[in-house]
PDB file of C-alpha atoms in Angstrom:
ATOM      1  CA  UNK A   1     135.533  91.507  23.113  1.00 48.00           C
ATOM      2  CA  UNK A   2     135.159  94.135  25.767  1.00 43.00           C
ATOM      3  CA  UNK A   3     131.717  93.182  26.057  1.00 41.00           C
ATOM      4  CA  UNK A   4     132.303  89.154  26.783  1.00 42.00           C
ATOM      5  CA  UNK A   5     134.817  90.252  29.663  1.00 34.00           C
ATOM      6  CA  UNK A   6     132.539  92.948  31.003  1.00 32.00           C
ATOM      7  CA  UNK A   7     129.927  89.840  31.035  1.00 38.00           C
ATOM      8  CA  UNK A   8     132.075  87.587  32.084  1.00 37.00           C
ATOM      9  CA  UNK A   9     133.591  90.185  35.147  1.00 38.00           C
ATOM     10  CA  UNK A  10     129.780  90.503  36.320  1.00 37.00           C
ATOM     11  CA  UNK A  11     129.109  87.127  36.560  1.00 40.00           C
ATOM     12  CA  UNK A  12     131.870  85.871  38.178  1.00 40.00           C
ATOM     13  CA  UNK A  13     131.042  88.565  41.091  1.00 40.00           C
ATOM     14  CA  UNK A  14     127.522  88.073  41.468  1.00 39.00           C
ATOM     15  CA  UNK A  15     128.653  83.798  41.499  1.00 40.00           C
ATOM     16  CA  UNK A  16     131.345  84.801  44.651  1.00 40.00           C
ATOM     17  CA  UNK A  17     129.115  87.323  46.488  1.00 39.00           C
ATOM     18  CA  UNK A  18     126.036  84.330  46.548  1.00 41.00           C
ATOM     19  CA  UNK A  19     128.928  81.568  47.468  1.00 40.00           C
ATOM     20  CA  UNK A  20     129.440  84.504  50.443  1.00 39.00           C
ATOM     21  CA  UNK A  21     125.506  84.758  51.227  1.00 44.00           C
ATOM     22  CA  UNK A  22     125.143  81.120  51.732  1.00 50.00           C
ATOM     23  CA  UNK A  23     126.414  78.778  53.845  1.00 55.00           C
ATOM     24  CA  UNK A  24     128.079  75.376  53.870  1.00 72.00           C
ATOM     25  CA  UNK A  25     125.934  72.332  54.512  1.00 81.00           C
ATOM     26  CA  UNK A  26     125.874  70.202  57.455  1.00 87.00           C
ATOM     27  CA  UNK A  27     128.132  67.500  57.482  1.00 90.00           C
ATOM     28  CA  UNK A  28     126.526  64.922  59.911  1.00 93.00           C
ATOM     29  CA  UNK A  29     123.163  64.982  62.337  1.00 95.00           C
ATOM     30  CA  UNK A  30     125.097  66.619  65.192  1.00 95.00           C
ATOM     31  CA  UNK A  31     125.868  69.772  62.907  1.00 96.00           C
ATOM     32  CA  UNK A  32     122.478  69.531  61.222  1.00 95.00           C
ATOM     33  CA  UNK A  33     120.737  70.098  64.834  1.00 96.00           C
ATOM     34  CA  UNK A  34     123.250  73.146  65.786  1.00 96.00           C
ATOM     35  CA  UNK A  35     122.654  74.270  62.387  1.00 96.00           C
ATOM     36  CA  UNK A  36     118.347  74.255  63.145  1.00 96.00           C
ATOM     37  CA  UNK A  37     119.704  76.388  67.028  1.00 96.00           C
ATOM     38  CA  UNK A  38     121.954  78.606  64.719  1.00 96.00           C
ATOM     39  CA  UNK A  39     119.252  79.545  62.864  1.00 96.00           C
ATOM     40  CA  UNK A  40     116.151  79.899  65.400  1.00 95.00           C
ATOM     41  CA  UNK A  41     118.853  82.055  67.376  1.00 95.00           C
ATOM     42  CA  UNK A  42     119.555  84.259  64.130  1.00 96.00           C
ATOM     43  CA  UNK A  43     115.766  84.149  63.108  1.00 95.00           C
ATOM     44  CA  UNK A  44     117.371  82.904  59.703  1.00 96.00           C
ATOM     45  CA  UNK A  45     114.176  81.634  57.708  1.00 96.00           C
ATOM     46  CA  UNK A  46     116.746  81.212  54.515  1.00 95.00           C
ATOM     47  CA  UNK A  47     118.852  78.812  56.842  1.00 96.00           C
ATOM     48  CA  UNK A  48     115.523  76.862  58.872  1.00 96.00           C
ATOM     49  CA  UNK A  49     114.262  76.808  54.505  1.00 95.00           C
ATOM     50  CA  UNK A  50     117.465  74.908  53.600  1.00 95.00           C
ATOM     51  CA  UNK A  51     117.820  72.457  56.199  1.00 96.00           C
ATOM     52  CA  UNK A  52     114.026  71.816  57.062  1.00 97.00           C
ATOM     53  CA  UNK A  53     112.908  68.670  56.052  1.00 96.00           C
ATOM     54  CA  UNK A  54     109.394  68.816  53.364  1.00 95.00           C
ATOM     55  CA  UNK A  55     107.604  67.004  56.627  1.00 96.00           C
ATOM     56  CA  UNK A  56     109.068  69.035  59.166  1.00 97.00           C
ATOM     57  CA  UNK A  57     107.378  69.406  62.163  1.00 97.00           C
ATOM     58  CA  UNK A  58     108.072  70.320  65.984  1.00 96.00           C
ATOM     59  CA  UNK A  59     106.647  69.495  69.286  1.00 95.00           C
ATOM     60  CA  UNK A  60     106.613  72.684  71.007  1.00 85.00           C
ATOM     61  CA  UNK A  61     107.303  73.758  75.114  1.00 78.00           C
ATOM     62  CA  UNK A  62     103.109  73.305  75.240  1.00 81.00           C
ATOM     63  CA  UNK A  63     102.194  70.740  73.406  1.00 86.00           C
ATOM     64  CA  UNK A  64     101.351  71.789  70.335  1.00 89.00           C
ATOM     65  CA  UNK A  65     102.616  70.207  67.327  1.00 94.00           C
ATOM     66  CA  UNK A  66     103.442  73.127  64.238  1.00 94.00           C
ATOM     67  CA  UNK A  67     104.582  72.165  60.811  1.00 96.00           C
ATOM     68  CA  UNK A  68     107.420  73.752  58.461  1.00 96.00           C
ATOM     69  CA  UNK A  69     105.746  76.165  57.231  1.00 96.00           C
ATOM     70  CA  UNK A  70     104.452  77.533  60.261  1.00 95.00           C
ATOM     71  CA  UNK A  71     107.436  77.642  61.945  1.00 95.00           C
ATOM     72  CA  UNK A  72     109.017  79.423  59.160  1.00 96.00           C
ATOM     73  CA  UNK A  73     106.419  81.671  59.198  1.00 95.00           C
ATOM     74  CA  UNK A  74     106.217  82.435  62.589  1.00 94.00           C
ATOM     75  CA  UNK A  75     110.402  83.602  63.202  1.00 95.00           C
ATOM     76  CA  UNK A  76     109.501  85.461  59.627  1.00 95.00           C
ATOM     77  CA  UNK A  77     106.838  87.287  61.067  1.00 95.00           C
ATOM     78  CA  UNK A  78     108.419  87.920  64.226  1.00 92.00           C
ATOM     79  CA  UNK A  79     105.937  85.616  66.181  1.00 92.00           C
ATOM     80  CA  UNK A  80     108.497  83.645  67.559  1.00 92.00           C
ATOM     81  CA  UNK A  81     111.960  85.765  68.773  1.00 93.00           C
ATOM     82  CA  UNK A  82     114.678  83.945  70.256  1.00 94.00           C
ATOM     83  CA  UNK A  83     116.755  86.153  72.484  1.00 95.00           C
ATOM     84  CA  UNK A  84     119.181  83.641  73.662  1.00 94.00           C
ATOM     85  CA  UNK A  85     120.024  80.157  73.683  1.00 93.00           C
ATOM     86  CA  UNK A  86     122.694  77.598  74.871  1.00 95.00           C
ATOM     87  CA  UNK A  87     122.809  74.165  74.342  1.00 94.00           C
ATOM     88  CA  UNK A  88     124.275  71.736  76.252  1.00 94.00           C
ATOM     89  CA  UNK A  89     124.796  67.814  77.263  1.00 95.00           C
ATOM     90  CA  UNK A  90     124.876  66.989  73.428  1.00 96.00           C
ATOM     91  CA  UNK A  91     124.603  63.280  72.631  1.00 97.00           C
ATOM     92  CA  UNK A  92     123.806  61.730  69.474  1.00 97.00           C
ATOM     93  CA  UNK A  93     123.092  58.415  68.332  1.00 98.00           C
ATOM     94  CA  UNK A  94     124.009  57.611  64.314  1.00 96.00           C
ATOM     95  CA  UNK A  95     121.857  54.884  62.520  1.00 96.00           C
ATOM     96  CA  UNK A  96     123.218  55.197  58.954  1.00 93.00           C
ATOM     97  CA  UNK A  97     121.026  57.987  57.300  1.00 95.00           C
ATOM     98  CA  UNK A  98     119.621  58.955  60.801  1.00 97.00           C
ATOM     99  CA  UNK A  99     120.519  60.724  63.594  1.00 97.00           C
ATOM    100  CA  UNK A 100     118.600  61.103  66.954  1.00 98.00           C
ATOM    101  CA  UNK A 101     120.174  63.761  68.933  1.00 98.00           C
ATOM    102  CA  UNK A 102     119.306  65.076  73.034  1.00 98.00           C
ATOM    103  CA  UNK A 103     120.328  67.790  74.819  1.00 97.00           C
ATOM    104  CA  UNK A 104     119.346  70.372  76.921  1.00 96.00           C
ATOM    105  CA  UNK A 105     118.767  74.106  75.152  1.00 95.00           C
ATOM    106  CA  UNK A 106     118.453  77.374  77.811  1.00 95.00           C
ATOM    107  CA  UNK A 107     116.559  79.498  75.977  1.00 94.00           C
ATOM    108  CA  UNK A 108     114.913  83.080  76.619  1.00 95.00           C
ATOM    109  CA  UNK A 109     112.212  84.535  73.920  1.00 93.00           C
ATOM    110  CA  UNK A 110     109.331  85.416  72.996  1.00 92.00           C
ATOM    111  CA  UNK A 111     106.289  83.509  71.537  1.00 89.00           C
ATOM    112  CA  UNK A 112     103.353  86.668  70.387  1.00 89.00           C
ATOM    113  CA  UNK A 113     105.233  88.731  72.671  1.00 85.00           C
ATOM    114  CA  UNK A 114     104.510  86.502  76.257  1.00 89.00           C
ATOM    115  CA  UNK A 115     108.345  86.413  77.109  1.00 90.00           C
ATOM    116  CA  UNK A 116     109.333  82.942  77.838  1.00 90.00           C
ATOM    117  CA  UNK A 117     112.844  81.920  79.858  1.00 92.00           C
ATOM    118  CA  UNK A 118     113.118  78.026  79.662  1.00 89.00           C
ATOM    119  CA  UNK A 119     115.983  75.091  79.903  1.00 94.00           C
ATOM    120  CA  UNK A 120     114.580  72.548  77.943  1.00 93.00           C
ATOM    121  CA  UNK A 121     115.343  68.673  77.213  1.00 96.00           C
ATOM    122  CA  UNK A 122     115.077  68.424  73.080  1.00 96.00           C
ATOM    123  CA  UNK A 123     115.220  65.744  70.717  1.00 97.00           C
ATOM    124  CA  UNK A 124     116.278  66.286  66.963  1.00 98.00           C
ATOM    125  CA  UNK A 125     115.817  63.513  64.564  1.00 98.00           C
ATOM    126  CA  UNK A 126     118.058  64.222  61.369  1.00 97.00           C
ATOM    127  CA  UNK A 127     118.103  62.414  58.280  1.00 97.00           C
ATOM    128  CA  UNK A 128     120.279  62.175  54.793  1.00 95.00           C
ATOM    129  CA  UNK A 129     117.784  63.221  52.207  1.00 88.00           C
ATOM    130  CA  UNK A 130     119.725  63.092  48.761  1.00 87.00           C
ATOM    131  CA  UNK A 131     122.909  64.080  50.138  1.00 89.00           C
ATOM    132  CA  UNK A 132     122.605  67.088  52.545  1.00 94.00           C
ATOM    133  CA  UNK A 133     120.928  66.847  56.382  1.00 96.00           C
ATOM    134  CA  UNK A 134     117.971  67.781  57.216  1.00 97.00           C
ATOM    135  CA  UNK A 135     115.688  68.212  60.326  1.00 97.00           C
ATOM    136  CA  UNK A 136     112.896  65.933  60.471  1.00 97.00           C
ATOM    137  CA  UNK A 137     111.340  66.558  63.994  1.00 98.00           C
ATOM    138  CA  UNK A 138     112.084  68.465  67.178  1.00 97.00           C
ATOM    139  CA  UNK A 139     110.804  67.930  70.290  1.00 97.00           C
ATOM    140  CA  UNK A 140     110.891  70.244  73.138  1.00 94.00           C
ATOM    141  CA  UNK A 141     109.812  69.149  76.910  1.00 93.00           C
ATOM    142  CA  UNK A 142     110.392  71.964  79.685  1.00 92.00           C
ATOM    143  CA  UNK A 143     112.662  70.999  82.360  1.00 92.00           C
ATOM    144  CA  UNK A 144     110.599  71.014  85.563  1.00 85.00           C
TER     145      UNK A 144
END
């Protein structure tokens, strides 16, 4: 008997201290994108993982266009380090399962160590993908 409530003791704790390690899903498209800022701010590959869309992919300050997994990859490694960042002028648009949302993001970082200190106009497109938000596409034009 001792045993099943020693078991039962231990797995209880290990369910709570995950439920503490994880964090609650976004709600809507306009959480969804803060959620993707959150994350690129904290260099949280779990979080960018979890709320990524399978077809992810982002149009960077340049140009260049870089998929999930190298975006992952790249705040895992360190490539990409996000010092700072504020967003601001927030406006979303809601069509059903999608969510198109603009703003302007002052950021200061580092990209392969070439420091970067940027406001930048982005666009977020989030979709409902079996229940939970996640980030399609990101767009991110320099403000000139």
């Amino acid at each position: 008997m001792k045993k099943i409530v020693l078991f039962s003791f231990l797995t209880f704790c290990s369910f709570c201290s995950y439920a503490q390690a994880s964090f609650s899903r976004p709600q809507d498209a306009t959480e969804c994108s803060n959620t993707f800022f959150k994350a690129m701010l904290d260099e949280d590959t779990n979080m960018l993982n979890d709320i990524l869309s399978d077809d992810f992919s982002i149009v960077s300050f340049d140009g260049q266009q870089v998929d999930r997994e190298m975006l992952t990859q790249g705040v895992a490694q360190g490539y990409i380090t996000v010092d700072s960042g504020m967003i601001s002028s927030t406006r979303t648009k809601n069509y059903g399962d999608v969510g198109v949302i603009t703003g302007t993001w002052n950021v200061r970082g580092k990209i392969e160590n070439n420091s970067f200190q940027n406001a930048v106009t982005y666009t977020v497109v989030s979709v409902k993908k079996g229940g939970s938000w996640k980030i399609s596409t990101v767009q991110l034009t320099p403000v000139r």
